[in-house]
Tab-separated table of C-alpha atoms in Angstrom:
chain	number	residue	atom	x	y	z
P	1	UNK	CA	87.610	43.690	56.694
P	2	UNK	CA	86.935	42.167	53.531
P	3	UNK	CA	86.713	38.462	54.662
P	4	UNK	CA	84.648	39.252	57.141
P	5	UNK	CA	82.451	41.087	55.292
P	6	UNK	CA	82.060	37.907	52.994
P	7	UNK	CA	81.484	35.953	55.646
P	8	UNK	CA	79.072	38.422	57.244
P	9	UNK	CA	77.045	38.414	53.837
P	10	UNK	CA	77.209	34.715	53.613
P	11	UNK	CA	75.909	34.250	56.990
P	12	UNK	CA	73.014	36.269	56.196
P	13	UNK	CA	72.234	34.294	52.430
P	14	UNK	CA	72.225	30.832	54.690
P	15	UNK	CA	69.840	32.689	57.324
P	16	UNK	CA	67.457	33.684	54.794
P	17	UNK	CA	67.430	30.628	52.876
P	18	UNK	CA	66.326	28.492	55.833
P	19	UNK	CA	63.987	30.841	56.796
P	20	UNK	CA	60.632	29.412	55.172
P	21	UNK	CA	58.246	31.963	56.275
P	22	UNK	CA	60.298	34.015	53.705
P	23	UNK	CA	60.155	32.171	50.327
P	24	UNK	CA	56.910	30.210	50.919
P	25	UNK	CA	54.099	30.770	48.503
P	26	UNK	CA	51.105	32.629	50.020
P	27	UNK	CA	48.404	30.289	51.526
P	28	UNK	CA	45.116	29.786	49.882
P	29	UNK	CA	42.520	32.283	51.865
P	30	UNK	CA	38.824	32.154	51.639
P	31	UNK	CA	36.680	29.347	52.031
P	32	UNK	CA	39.070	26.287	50.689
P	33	UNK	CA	40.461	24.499	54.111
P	34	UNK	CA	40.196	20.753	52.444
P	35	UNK	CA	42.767	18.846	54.005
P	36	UNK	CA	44.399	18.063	50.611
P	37	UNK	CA	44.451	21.331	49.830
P	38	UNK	CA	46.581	22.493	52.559
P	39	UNK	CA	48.960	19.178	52.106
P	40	UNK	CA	49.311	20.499	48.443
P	41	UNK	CA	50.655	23.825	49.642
P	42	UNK	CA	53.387	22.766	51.955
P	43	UNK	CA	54.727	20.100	49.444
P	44	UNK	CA	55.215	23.378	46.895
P	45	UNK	CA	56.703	25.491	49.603
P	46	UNK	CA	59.258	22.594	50.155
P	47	UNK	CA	59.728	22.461	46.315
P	48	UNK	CA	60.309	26.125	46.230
P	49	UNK	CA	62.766	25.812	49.004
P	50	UNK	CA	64.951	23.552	47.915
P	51	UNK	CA	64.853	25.334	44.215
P	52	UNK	CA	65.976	28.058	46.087
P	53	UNK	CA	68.845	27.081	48.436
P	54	UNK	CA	70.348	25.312	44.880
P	55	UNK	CA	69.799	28.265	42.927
P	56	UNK	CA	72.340	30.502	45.965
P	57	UNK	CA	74.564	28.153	45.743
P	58	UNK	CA	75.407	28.055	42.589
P	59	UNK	CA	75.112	31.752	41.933
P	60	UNK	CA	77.426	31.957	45.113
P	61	UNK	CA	80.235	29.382	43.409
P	62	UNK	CA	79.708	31.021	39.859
P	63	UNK	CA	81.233	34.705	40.967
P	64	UNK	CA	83.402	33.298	43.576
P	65	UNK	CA	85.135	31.424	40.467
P	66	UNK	CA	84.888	33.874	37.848
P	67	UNK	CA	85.303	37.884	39.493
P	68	UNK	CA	88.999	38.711	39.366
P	69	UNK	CA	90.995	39.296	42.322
P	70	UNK	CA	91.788	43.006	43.689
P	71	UNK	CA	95.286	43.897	45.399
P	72	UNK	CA	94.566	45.758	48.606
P	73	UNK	CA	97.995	47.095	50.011
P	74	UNK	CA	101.654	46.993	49.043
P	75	UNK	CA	103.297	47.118	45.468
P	76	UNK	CA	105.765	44.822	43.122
P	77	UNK	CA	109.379	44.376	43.891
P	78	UNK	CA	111.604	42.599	42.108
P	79	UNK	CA	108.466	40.318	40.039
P	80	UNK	CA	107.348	39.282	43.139
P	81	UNK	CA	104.442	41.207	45.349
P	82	UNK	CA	104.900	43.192	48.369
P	83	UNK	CA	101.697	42.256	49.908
P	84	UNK	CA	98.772	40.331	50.614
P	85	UNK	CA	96.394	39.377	47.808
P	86	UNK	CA	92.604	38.617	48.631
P	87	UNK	CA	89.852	37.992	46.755
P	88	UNK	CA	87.011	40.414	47.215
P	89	UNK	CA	83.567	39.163	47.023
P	90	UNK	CA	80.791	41.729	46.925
P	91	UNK	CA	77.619	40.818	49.161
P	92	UNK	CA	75.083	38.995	47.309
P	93	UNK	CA	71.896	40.157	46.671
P	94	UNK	CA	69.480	36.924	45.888
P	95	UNK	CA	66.306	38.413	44.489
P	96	UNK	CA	63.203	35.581	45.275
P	97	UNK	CA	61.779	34.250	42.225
P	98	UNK	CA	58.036	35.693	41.847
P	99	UNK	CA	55.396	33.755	43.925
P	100	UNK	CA	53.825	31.033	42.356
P	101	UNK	CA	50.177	31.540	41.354
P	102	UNK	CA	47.745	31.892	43.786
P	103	UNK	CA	45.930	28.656	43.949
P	104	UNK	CA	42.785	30.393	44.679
P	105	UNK	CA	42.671	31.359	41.237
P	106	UNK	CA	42.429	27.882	39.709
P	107	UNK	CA	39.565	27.183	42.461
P	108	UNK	CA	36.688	27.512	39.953
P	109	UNK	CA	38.946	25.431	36.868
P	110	UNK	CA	39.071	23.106	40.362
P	111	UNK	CA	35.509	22.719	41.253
P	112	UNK	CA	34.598	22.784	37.493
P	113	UNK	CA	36.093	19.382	37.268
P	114	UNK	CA	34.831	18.036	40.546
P	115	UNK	CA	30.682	19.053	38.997
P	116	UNK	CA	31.920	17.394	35.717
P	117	UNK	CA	32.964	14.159	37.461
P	118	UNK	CA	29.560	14.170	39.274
P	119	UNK	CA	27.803	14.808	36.116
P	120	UNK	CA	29.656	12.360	34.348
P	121	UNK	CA	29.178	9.676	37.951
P	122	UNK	CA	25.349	9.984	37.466
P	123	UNK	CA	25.299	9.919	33.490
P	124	UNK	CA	26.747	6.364	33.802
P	125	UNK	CA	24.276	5.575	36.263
P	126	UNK	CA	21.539	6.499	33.982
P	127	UNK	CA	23.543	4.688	31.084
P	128	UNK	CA	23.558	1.146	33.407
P	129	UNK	CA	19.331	1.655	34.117
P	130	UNK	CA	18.535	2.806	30.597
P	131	UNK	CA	20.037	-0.737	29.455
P	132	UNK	CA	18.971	-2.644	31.820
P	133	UNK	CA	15.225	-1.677	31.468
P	134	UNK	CA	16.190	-2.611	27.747
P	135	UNK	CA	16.869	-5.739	28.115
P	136	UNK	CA	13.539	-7.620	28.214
P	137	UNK	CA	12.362	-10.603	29.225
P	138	UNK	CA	12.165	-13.352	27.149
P	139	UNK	CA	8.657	-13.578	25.119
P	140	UNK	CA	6.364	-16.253	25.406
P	141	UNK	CA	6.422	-19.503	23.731
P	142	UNK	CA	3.087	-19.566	22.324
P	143	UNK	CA	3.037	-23.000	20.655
P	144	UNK	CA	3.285	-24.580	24.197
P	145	UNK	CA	-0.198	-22.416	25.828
P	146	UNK	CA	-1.517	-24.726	28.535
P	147	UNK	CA	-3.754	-23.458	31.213
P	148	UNK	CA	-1.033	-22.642	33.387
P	149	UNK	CA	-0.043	-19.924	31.700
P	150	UNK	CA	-0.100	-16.673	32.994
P	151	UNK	CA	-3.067	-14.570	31.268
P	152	UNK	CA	-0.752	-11.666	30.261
P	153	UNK	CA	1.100	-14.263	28.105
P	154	UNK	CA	-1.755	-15.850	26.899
P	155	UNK	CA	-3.113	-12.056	25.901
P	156	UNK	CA	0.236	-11.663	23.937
P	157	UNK	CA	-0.664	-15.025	22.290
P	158	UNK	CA	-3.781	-14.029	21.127
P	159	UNK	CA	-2.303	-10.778	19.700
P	160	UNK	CA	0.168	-12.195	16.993
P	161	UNK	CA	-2.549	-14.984	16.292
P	162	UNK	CA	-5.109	-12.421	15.483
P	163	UNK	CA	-2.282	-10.031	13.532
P	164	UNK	CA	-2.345	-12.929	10.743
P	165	UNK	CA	-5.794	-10.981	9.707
P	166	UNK	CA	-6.889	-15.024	9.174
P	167	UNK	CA	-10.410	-15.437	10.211
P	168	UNK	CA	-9.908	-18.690	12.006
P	169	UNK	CA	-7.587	-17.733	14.439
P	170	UNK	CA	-9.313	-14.121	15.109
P	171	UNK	CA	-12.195	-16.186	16.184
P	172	UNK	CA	-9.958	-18.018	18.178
P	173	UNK	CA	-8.440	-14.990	19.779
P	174	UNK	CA	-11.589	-13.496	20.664
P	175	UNK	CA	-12.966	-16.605	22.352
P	176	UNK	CA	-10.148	-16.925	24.425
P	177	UNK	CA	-10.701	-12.824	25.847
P	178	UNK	CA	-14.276	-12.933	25.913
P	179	UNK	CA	-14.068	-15.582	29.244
P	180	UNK	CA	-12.556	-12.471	30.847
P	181	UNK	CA	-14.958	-11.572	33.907
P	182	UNK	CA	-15.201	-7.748	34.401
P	183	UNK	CA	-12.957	-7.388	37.310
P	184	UNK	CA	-10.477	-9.017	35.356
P	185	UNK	CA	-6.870	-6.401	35.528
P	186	UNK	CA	-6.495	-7.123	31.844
P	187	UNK	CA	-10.077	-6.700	31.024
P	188	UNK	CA	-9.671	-3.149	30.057
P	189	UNK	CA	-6.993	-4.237	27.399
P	190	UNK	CA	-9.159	-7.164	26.259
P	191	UNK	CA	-12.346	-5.228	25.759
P	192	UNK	CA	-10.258	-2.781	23.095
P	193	UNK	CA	-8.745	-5.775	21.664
P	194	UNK	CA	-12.051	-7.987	21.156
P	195	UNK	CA	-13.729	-4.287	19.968
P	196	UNK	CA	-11.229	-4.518	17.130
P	197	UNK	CA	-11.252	-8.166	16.089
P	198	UNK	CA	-14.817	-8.175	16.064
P	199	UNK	CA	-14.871	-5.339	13.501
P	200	UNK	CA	-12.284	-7.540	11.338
P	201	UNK	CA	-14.615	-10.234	11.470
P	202	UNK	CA	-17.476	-7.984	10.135
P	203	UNK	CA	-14.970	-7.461	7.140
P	204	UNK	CA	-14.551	-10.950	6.317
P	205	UNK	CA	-17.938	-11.616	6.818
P	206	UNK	CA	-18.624	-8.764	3.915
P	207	UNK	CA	-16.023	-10.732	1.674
P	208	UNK	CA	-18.195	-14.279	2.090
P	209	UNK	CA	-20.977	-12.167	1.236
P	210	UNK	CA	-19.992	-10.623	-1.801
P	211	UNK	CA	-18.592	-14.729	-2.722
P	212	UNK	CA	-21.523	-16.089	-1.803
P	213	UNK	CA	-21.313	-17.418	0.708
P	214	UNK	CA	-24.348	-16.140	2.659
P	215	UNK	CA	-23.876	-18.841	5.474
P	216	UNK	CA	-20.424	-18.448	6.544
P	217	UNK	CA	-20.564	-14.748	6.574
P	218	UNK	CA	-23.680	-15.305	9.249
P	219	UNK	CA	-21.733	-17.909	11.083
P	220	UNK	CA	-18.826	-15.673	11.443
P	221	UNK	CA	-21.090	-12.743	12.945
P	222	UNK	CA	-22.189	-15.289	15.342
P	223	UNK	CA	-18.970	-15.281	17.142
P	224	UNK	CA	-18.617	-11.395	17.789
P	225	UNK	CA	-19.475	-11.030	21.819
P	226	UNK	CA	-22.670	-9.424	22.857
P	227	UNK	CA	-20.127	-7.348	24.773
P	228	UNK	CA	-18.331	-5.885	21.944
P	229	UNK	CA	-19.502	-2.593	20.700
P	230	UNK	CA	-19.707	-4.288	16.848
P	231	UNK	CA	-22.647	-6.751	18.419
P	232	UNK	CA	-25.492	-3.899	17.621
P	233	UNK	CA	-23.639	-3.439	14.164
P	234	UNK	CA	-23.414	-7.331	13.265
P	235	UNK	CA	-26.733	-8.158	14.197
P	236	UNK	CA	-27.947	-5.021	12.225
P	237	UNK	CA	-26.181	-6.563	8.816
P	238	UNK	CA	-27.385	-9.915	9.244
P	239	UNK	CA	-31.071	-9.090	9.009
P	240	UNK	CA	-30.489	-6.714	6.291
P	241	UNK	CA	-28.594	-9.619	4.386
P	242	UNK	CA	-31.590	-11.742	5.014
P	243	UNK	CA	-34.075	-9.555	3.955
P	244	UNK	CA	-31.962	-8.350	0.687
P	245	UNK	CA	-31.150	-12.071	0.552
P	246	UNK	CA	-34.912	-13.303	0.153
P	247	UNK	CA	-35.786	-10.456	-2.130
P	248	UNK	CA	-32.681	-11.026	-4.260
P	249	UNK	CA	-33.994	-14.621	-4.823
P	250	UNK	CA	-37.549	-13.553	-5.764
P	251	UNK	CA	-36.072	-11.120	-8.756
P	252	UNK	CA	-34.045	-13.562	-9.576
P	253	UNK	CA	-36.884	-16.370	-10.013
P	254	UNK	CA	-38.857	-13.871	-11.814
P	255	UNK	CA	-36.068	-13.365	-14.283
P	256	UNK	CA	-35.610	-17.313	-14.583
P	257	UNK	CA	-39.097	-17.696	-15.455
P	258	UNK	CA	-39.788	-15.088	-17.740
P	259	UNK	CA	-36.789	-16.786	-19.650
P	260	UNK	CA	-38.330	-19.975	-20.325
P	261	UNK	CA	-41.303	-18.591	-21.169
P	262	UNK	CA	-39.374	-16.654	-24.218
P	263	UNK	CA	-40.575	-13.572	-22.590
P	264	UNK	CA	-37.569	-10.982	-23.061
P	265	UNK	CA	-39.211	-7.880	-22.137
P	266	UNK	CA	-40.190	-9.259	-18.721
P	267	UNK	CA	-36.242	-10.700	-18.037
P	268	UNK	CA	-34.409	-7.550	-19.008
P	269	UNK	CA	-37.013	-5.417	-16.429
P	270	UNK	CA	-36.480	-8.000	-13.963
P	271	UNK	CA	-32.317	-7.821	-14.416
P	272	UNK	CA	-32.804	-3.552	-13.947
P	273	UNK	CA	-34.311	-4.286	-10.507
P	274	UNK	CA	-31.397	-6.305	-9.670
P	275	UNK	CA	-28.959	-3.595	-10.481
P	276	UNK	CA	-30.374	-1.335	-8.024
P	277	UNK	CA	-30.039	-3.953	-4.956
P	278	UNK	CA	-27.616	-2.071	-2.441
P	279	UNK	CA	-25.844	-5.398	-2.352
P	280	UNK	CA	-22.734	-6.184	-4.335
P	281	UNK	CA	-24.028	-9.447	-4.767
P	282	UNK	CA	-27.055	-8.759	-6.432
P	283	UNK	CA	-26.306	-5.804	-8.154
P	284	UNK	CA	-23.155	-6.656	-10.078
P	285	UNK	CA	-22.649	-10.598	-9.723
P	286	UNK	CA	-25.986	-12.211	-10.568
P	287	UNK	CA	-27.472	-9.040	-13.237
P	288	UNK	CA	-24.128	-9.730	-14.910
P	289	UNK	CA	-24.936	-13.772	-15.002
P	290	UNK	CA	-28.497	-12.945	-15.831
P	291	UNK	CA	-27.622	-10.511	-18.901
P	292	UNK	CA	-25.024	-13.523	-20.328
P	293	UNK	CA	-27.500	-16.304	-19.922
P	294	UNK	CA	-30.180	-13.751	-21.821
P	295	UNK	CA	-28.033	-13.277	-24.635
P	296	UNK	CA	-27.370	-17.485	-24.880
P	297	UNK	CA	-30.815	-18.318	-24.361
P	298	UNK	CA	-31.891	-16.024	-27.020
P	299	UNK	CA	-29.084	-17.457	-29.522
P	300	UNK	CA	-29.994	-21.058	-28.820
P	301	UNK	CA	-34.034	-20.334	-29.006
P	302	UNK	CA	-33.067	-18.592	-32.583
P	303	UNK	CA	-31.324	-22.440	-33.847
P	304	UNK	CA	-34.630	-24.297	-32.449
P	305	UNK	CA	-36.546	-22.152	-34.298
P	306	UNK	CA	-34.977	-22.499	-37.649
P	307	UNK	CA	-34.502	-26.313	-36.996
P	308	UNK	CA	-38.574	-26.417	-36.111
P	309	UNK	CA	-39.315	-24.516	-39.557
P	310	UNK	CA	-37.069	-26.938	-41.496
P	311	UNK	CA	-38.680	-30.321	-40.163
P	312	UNK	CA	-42.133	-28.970	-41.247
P	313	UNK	CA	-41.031	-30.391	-44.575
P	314	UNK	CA	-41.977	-34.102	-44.278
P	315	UNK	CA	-39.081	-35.403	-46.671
P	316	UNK	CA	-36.134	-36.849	-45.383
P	317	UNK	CA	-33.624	-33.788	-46.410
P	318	UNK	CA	-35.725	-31.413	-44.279
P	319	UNK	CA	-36.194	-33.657	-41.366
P	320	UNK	CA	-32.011	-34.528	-41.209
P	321	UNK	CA	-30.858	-30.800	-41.921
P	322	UNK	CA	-33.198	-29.839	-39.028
P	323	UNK	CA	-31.673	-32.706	-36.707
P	324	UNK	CA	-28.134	-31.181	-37.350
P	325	UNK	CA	-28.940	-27.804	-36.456
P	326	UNK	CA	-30.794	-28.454	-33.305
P	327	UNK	CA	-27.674	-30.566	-32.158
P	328	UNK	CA	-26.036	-27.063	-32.086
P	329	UNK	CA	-28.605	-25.472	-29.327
P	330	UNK	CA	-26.332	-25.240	-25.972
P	331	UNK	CA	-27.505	-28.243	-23.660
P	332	UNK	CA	-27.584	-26.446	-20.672
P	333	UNK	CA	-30.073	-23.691	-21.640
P	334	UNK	CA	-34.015	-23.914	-21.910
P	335	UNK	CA	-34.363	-23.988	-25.642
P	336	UNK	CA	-31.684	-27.415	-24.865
P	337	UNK	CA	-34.200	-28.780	-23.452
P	338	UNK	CA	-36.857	-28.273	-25.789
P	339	UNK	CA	-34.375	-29.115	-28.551
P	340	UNK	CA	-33.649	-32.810	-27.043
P	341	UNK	CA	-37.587	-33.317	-26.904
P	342	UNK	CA	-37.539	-31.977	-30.791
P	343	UNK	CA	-34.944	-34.265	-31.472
P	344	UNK	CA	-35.863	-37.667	-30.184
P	345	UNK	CA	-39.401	-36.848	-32.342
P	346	UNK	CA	-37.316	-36.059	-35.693
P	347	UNK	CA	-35.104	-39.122	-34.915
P	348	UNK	CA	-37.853	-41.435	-34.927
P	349	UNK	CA	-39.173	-39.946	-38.360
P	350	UNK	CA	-35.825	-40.208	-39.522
P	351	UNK	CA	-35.949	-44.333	-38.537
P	352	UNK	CA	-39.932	-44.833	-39.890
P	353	UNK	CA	-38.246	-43.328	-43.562
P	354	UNK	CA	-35.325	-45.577	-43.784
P	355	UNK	CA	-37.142	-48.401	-42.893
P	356	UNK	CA	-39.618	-47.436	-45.004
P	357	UNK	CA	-37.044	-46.861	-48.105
P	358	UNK	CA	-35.705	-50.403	-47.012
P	359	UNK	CA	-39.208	-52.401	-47.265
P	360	UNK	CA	-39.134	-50.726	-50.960
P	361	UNK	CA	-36.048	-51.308	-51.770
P	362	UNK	CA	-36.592	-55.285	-50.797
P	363	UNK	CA	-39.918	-55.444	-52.604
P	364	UNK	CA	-38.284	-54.610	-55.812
P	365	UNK	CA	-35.806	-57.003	-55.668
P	366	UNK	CA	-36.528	-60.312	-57.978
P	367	UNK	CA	-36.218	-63.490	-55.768
């Protein structure tokens, strides 16, 4: 009864282990029925039976070698044993490991991956179009402009000619826009553009002012476009310069005048009306050369005076000490010239008396 109770229990082990429907892991429910999915699930349920048939084995080869053996019947005689001995092996009882984890569970880890590889799919994308849009086009050689040039080159080109703030090529910037007709595409751009150089050249023509150099500031206005919303400005300026121009002269001729004549009241009245010209010009540059040509002219009309006084003495000391002192009266002044007049007079008196002494000096001498 024993052995075939064994072999009853064995049977049964063997049955169960190739029955799959037994130890296979629970099938994903809901919504997932991807192919891969379900190809995933029978390759575990194989794993898992295979683990399993192993695992009976063993456990059935394990107690069969190590559970000692019972005596059913019969008793000892003489050392040796009356009866049969078997070896009893108690049905096994194979408790399934627990069920793997349900594979639904990981579905959201699953699909949390799948959204990242997207993600990650279109931020490369965005990577490849950000760099190329960076990577621009060559710029334009503008030593070599010829008239087949495209105009939005030839635009650049006149931008970094103009950015050198150097009134030449500003000029030369602006005359190349200002051909634009109206229905131009870049005229939009080019009417900004030629708004701003021509208000540059209005600053440089403010700087030839102030060095005066009245002429170049004009011809410099005469290059803004009558298009240009610093025409009304530049036209504006040059009359005023004009105007201030002419009346700057008149003051100043007044002043000149009034110098020569000795008249210092009239030159220092003449310099405050000069201060309060509008015009840098005027007011600071020519009242300060004015005021330092007033102080000179008074200094050197102060030594022909003296020098006049001491020549009034007709003896030859006089005469000579007044020739030395008027050679010290600034040539370049008005009392200058008055002093070389003085001194080509005092000269010649200076001759007449040494010949004079001379003829003595002979007629006194024996022969």
């Amino acid at each position: 009864m024993t052995e075939e109770h064994n072999q009853q229990n064995n049977h049964n082990i063997d049955q169960n282990q190739d029955n799959p429907r037994i130890f296979a892991p629970h099938k994903l429910r809901g919504e997932q029925n991807f192919e891969w999915v379900k190809q995933f699930e029978n390759l575990v349920a194989d794993w898992y039976q295979l683990a399993i048939k192993s695992s009976a084995k063993a456990i059935h080869l394990h107690k069969g070698l190590n559970e000692p053996a019972s005596v059913t019947s019969g008793s000892f005689s003489g050392g040796q044993p009356s009866s049969e001995v078997e070896l009893e092996l108690e049905p096994e009882r194979y408790v399934p490991p627990s069920r793997p984890p349900n594979l639904q569970e990981n579905s959201p880890w699953r699909w949390s991956l799948v959204w990242l590889g997207i993600l990650g799919a279109f931020g490369g994308l965005g990577t490849a179009a950000l760099v190329w849009l960076a990577a621009l086009p060559p710029l334009p050689n503008c030593q070599q402009v010829s008239q087949l040039t495209v105009d939005g080159e030839r635009l650049y080109c006149a931008q970094q000619a103009a950015q050198t703030g150097e009134l030449p090529k500003i000029v030369a910037s602006l005359e190349l826009l200002k051909q634009w007709d109206t229905d131009h595409p870049l005229h939009r751009e080019a009417s900004r553009l030629i708004d701003g150089w021509s208000a540059q050249i209005l600053a440089n023509a403010r700087i030839k002012m102030q060095q005066n150099d009245a002429k170049g500031a004009i011809e410099a206005i005469k290059h803004i476009p009558k298009t240009s919303s610093a025409y009304a400005d530049g036209q504006a300026i040059v009359q005023e310069w004009r105007q201030q121009w002419q009346k700057g002269k008149d003051v100043f001729s007044k002043a000149q005048a009034a110098m020569k004549q000795q008249n210092w009241d009239e030159v220092s009245e003449q310099i405050l009306v000069l201060s309060k010209f509008d015009h840098d010009y005027w007011s600071t540059i020519q009242t300060n050369v004015l005021s330092q040509q007033l102080g000179v002219e008074r200094q050197a009309r102060q030594l022909l005076n003296k020098a006049q006084e001491l020549s009034k003495n007709d003896r030859y000391s006089g005469v000579k000490e007044a020739v030395i002192l008027a050679q010290k009266v600034p040539p370049k002044t008005y009392a200058g010239a008055d002093a070389k007049v003085r001194l080509s007079q005092w000269s010649k008196i200076l001759l007449d008396a040494g010949f004079r002494q001379w003829n003595s000096a002979i007629a006194r001498e024996p022969f």
